[in-house]
Short mmCIF file of C-alpha atoms in Angstrom, two decimals:
data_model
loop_
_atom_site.label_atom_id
_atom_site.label_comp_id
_atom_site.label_asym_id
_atom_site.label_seq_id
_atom_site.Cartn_x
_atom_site.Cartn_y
_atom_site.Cartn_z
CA UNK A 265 37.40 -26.69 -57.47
CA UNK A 266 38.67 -29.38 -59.62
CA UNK A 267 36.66 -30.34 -62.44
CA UNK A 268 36.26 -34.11 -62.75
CA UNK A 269 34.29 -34.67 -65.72
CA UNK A 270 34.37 -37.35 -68.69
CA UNK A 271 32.26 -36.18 -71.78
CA UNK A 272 30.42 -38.70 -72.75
CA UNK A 273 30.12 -41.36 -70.13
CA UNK A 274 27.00 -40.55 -68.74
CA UNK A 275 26.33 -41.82 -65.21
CA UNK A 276 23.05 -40.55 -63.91
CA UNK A 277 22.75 -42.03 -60.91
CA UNK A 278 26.02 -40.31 -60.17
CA UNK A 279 26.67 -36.55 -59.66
CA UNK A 280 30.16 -35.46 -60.66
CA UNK A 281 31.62 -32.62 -58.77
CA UNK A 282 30.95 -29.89 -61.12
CA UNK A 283 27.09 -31.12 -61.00
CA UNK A 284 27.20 -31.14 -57.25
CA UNK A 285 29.02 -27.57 -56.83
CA UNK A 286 26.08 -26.31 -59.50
CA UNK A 287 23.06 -27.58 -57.54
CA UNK A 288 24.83 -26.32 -54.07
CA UNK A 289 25.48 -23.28 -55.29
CA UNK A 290 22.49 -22.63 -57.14
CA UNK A 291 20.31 -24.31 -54.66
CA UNK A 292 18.30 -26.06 -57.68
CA UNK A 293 17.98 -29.99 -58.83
CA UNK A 294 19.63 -31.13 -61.74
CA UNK A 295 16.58 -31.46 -63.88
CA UNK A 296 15.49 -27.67 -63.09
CA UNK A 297 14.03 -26.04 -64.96
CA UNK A 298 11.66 -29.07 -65.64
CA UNK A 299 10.30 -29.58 -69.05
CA UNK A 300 12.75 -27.32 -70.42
CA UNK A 301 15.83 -27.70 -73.05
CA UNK A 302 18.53 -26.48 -71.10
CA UNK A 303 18.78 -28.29 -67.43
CA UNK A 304 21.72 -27.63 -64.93
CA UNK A 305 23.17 -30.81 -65.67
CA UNK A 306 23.43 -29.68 -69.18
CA UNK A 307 24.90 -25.89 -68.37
CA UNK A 308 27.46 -28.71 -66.20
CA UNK A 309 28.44 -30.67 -69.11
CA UNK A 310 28.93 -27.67 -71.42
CA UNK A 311 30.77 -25.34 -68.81
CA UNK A 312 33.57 -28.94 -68.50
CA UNK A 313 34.04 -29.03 -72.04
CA UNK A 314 34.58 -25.84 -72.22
CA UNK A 315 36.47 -25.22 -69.41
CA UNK A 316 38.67 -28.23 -70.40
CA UNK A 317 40.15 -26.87 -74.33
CA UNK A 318 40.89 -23.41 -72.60
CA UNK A 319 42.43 -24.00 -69.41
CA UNK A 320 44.53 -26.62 -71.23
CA UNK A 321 45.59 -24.02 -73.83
CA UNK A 322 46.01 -21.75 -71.47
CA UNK A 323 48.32 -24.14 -68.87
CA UNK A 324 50.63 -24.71 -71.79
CA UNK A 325 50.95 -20.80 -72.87
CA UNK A 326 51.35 -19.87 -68.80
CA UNK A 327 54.17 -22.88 -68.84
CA UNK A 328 55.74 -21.45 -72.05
CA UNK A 329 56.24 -18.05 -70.04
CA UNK A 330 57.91 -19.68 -67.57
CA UNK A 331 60.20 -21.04 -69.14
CA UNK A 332 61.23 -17.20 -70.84
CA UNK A 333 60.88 -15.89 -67.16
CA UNK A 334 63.73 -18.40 -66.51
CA UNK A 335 65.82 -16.72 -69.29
CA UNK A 336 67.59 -13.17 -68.56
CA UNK A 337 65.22 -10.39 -68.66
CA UNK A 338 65.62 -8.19 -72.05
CA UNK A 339 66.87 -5.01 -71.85
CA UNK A 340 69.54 -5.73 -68.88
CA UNK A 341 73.05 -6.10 -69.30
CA UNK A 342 72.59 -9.65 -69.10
CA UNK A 343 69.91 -9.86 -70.87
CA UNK A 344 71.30 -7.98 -73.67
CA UNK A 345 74.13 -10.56 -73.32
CA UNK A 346 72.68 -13.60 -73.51
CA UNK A 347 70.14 -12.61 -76.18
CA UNK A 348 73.34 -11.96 -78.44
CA UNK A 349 74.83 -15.46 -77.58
CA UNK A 350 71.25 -16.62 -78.32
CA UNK A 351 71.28 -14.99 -82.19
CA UNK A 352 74.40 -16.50 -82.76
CA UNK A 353 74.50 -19.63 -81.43
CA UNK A 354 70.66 -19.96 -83.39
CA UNK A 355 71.63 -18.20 -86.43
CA UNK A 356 68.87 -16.75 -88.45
CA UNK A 357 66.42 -19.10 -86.98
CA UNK A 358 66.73 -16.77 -83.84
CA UNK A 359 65.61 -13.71 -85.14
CA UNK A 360 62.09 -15.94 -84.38
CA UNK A 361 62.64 -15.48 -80.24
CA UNK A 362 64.82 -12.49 -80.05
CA UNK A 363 62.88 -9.99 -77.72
CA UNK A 364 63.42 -6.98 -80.51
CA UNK A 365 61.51 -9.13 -83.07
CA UNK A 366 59.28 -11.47 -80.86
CA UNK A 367 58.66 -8.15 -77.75
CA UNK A 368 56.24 -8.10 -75.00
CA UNK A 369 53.42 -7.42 -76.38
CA UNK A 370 53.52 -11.34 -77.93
CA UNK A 371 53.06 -12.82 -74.25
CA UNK A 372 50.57 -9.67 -73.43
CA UNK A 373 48.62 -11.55 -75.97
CA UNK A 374 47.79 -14.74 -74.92
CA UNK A 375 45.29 -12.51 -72.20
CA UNK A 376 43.60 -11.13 -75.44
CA UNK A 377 43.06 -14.57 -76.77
CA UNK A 378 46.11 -15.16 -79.10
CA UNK A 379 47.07 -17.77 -77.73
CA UNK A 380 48.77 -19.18 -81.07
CA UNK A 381 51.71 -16.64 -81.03
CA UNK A 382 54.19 -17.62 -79.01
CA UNK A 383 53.83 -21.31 -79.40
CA UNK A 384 53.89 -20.73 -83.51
CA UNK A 385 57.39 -18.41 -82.75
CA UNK A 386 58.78 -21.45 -80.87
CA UNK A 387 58.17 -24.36 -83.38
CA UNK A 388 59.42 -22.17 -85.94
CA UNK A 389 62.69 -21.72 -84.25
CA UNK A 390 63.03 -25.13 -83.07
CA UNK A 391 62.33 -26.48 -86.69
CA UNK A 392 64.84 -24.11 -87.72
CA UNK A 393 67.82 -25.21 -86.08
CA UNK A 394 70.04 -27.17 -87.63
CA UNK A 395 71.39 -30.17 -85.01
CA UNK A 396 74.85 -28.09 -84.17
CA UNK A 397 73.00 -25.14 -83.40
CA UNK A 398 70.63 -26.46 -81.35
CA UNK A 399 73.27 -28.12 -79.10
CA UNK A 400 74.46 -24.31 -79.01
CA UNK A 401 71.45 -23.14 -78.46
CA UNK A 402 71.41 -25.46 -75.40
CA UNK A 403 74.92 -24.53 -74.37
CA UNK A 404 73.63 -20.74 -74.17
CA UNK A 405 70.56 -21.77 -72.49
CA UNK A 406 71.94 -23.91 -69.73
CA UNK A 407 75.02 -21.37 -68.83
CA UNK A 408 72.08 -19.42 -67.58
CA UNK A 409 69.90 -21.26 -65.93
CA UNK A 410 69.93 -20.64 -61.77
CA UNK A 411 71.17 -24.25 -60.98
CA UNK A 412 70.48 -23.13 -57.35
CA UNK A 413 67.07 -22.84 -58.05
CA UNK A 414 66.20 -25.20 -61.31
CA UNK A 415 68.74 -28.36 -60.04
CA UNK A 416 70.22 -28.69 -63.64
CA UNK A 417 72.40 -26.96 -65.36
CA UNK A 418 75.10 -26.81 -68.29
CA UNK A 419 73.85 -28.08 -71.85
CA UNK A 420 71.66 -31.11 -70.29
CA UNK A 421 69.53 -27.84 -68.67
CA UNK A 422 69.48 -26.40 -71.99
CA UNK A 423 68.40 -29.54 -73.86
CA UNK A 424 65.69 -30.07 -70.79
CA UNK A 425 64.64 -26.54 -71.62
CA UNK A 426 64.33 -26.77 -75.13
CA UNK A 427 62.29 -29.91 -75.14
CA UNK A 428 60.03 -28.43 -72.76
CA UNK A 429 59.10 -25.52 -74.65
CA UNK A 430 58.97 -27.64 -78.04
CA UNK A 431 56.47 -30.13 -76.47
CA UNK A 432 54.48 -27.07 -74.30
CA UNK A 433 54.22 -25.09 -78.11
CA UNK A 434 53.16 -28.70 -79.72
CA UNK A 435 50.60 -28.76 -76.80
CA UNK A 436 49.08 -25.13 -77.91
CA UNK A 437 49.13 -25.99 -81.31
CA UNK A 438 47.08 -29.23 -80.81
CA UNK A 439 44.87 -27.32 -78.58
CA UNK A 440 44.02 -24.35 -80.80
CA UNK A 441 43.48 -27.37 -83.87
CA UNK A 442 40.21 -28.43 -81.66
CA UNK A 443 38.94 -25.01 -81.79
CA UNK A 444 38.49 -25.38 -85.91
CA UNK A 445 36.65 -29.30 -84.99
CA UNK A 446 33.26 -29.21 -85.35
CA UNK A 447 30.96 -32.04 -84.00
CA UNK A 448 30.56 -34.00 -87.45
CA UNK A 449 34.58 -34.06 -87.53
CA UNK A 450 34.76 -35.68 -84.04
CA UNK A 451 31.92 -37.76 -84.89
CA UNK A 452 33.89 -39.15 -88.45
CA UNK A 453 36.81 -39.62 -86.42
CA UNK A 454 35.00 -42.15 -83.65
CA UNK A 455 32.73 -43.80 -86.63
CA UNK A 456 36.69 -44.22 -88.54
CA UNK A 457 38.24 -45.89 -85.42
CA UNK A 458 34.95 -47.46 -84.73
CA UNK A 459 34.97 -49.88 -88.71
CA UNK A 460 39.14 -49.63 -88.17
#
C-alpha cells in the first residue's frame, strides 16, 4: 500500500488512501468513534507521519547496506584484499569503515533502532579524506565494482559510489535530527519563514 498523505492540507471531502484502506479494513466511518478524541481519520494522520520519518530513515540505512554488499565480503581473500587497499589508500580516516573496527554487529543495528551508526561512521570518513585520498579511495572502490552487473566501473564507479553513500548518510543524519523536533520547533520555523 502506498501511503499518499500530505500533513497538513486537510481535504475532508476527500479520503486519502491510507483513510480509505483504514475504514475498509476496519469496516468503520471516519468519524467513529463519534463524540470521541481519537477518530480513525486521526489514528490515519498519525500512523503517515509516523510511518513517513521511519521508513525514510530506514530506506537510506537499507541503501547504505547496499552499497557495502557491493564491496568484497570481509573475511575472504578478497575481501581481506581490498579492505587493505581500502586502509591505505584512506589513511587513518579508514580505520572509520574497516570491518575489524566498524564489524557486523554496526549494520545488525539499524534492526535494534540505531540507526545513527553507520551513517555517523561514513561522514566521518568522508570528512576525513583529504582530496588525493579520496580519488584513491575511489580508485580502490571502482576496481571492484561488478561492471557486469553495476554498468560503471574504474574511478568514475568509485566517485558514483562514494557520493552515494555521503548523500544516503547525510539523508540519516537529517532524518534522525527530526526525531529531537518537537512541535513548537516546527511551529517557530513556519511562523520564521512565514514574517521572512
Amino acid at each position: 500500500m502506498i501511503v499518499n498523505r500530505r500533513i497538513g492540507s486537510e481535504q475532508p471531502d476527500e479520503y486519502d488512501e491510507l483513510e480509505q484502506h483504514l475504514t475498509q479494513k476496519l469496516n468503520v466511518p471516519l468519524d467513529w468513534p463519534e463524540d470521541s478524541g481519537l477518530t480513525v481519520s486521526h489514528v490515519a494522520t498519525i500512523a503517515a507521519a509516523a510511518t513517513c520519518d521511519t521508513a525514510y530513515s530506514q530506506a537510506a540505512n537499507g541503501h547504505l547496506i547496499d552499497l557495502f554488499a557491493a564491496l568484497p565480503l570481509p573475511g575472504t581473500a578478497v575481501g581481506q584484499s581490498f579492505w587493505k587497499r581500502i586502509g591505505d589508500a584512506g589513511g587513518s580516516a579508514a580505520m572509520t569503515i574497516d570491518p575489524a573496527n566498524m564489524g557486523g554487529p554496526f549494520f545488525d543495528r539499524i534492526h535494534d533502532g540505531n540507526e545513527g551508526g553507520i551513517a555517523s561512521r561514513v561522514l566521518s570518513f568522508l570528512e576525513e579524506l583529504t582530496p588525493s585520498q579520496r580519488t584513491a579511495v575511489a580508485e580502490v572502490i571502482g576496481s571492484v565494482l561488478d561492471y557486469g552487473t553495476i554498468g560503471v566501473s574504474g574511478r568514475y564507479g568509485g566517485e558514483l559510489w562514494l557520493r552515494d553513500a555521503e548523500m544516503s548518510a547525510w539523508r540519516v543524519a537529517l532524518a534522525r535530527r527530526r526525531e529531537f523536533e518537537t512541535s513548537q520547533n516546527r511551529e517557530r520555523f513556519f511562523e520564521a519563514w512565514r514574517r521572512a
